[in-house]
PDB file of C-alpha atoms in Angstrom:
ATOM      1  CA  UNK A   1      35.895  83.041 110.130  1.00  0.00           C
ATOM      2  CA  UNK A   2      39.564  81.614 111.050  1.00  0.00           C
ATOM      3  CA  UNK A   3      41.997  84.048 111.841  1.00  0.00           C
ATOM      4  CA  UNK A   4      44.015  83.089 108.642  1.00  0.00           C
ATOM      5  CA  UNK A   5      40.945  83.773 106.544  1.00  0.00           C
ATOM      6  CA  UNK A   6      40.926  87.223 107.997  1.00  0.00           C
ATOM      7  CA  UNK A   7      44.823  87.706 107.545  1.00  0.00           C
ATOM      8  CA  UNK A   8      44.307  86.554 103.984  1.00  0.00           C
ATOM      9  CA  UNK A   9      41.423  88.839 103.549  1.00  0.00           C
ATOM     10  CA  UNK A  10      43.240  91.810 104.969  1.00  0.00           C
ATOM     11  CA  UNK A  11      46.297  90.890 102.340  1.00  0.00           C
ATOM     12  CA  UNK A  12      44.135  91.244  99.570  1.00  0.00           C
ATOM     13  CA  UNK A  13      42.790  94.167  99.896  1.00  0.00           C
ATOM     14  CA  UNK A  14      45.932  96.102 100.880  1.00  0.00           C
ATOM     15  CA  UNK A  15      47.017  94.674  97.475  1.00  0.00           C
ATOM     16  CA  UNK A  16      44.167  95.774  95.415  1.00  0.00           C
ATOM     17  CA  UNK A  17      44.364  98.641  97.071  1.00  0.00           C
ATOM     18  CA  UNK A  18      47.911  99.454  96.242  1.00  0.00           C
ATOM     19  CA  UNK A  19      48.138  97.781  92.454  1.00  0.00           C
ATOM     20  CA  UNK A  20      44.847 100.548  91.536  1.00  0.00           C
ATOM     21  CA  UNK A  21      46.889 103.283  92.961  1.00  0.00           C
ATOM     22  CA  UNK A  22      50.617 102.059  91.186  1.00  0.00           C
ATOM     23  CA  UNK A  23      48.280 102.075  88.139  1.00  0.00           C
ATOM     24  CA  UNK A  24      47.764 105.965  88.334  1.00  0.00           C
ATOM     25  CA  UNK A  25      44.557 106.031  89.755  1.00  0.00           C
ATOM     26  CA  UNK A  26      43.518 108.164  93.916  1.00  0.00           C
ATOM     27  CA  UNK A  27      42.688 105.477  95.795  1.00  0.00           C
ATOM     28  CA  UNK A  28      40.846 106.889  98.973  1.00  0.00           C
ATOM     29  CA  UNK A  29      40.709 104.134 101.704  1.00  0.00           C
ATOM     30  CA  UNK A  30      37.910 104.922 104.436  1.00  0.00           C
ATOM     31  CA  UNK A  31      38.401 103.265 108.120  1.00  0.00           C
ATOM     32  CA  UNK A  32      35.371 103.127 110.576  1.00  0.00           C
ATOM     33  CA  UNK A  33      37.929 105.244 112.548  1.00  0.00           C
ATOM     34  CA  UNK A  34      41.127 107.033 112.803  1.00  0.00           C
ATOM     35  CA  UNK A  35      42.958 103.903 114.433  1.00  0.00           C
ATOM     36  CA  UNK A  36      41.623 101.544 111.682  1.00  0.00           C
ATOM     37  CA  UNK A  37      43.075 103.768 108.485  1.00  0.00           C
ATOM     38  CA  UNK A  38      45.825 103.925 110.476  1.00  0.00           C
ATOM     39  CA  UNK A  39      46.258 100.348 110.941  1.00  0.00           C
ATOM     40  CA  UNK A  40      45.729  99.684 107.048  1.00  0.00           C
ATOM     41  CA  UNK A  41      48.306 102.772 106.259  1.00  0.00           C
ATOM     42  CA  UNK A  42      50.904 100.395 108.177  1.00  0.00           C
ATOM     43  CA  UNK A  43      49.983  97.254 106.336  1.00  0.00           C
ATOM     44  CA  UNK A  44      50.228  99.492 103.266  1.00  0.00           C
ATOM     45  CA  UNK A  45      53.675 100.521 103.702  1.00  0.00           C
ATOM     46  CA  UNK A  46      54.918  96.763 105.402  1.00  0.00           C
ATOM     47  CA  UNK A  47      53.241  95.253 102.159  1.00  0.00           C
ATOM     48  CA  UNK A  48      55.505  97.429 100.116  1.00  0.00           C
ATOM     49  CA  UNK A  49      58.677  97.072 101.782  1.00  0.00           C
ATOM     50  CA  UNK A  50      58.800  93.700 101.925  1.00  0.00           C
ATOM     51  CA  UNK A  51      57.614  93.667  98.632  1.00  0.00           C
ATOM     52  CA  UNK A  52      61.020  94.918  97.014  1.00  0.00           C
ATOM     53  CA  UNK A  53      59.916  97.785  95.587  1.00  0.00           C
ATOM     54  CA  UNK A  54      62.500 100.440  95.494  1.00  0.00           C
ATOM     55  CA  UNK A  55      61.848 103.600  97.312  1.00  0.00           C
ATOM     56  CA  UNK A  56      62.359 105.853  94.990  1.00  0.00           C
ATOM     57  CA  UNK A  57      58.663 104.795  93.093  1.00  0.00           C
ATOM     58  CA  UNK A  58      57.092 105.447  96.325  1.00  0.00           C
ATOM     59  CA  UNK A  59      56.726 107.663  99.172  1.00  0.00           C
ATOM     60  CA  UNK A  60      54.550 107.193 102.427  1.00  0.00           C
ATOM     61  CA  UNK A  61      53.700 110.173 104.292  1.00  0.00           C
ATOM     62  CA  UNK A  62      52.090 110.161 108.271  1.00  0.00           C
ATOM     63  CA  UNK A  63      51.357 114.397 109.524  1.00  0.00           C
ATOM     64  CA  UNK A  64      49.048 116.287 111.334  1.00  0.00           C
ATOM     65  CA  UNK A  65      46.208 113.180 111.020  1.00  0.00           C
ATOM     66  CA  UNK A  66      46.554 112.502 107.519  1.00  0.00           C
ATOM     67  CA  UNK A  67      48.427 109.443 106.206  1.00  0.00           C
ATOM     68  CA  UNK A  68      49.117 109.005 102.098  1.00  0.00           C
ATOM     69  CA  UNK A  69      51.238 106.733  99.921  1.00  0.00           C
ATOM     70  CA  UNK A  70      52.617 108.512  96.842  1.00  0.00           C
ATOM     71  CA  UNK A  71      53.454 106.937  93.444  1.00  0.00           C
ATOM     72  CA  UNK A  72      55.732 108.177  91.369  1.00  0.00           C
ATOM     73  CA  UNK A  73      53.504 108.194  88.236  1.00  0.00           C
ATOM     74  CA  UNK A  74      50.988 110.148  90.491  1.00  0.00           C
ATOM     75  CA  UNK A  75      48.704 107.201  91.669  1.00  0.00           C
ATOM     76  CA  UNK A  76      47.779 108.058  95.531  1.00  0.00           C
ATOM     77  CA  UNK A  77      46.592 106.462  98.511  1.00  0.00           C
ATOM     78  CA  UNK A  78      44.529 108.535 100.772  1.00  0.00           C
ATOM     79  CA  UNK A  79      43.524 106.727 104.299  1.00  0.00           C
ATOM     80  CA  UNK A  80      40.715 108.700 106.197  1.00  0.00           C
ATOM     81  CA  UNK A  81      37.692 107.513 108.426  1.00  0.00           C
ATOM     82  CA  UNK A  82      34.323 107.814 106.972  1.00  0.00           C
ATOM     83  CA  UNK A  83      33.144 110.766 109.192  1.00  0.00           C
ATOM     84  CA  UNK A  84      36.064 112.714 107.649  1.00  0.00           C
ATOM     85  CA  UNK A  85      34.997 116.189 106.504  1.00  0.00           C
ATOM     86  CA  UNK A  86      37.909 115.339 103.868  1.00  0.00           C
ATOM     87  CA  UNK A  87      35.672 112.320 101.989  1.00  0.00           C
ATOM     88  CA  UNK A  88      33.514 115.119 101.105  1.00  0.00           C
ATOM     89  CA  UNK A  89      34.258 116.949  97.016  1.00  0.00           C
ATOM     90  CA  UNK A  90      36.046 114.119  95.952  1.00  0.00           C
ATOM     91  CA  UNK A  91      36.676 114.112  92.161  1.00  0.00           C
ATOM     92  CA  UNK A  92      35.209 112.167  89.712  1.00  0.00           C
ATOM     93  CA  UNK A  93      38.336 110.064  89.212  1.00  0.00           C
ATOM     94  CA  UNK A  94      39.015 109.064  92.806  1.00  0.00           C
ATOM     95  CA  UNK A  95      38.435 105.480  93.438  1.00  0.00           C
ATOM     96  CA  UNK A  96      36.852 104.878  97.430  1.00  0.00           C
ATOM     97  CA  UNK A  97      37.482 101.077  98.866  1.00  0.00           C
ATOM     98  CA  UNK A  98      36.928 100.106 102.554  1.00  0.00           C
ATOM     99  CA  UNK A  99      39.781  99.977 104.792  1.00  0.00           C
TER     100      UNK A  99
END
């Protein structure tokens, strides 16, 4: 696979990812590890600055391990590897996509 086909794969799911959680929905985004959600919570957030989006319909938070992206209408993006004691009790509304 070319590197642009990989690019252009990576763009689309950061998208998808984001438009389900702008829609209202908890997105939770599981890595293989803690450096690969962390490297899709950064594409996340470049995607929606350079989008245009105003920041006050979105929030990005990075502490203590745990990286989220906040909508305003209470859509969420939770990044976290799959061996993440968090992935366990999710609810039955939380949507789970591959980083």
């Amino acid at each position: 696979m070319s590197e642009y086909m990989k690019y252009a794969a990576r763009e689309r799911s950061v998208w998808k990812t984001l438009v389900t959680a702008a829609c209202g929905h908890i997105v939770s985004v599981a890595g293989w590890d803690e450096r690969d959600t962390a490297n899709f919570f950064d594409a996340c957030v470049d995607a929606l600055r350079r989008s245009g989006i105003e920041d006050s319909v979105w929030s990005a938070h990075k502490a203590n391990g745990g990286q989220r992206i906040l909508f305003e209408n209470g859509g969420e993006v939770r990044f976290m590897p799959y061996r993440s004691p968090r992935m366990r009790g999710m609810r039955a509304e939380t949507v789970v996509m591959d980083a």
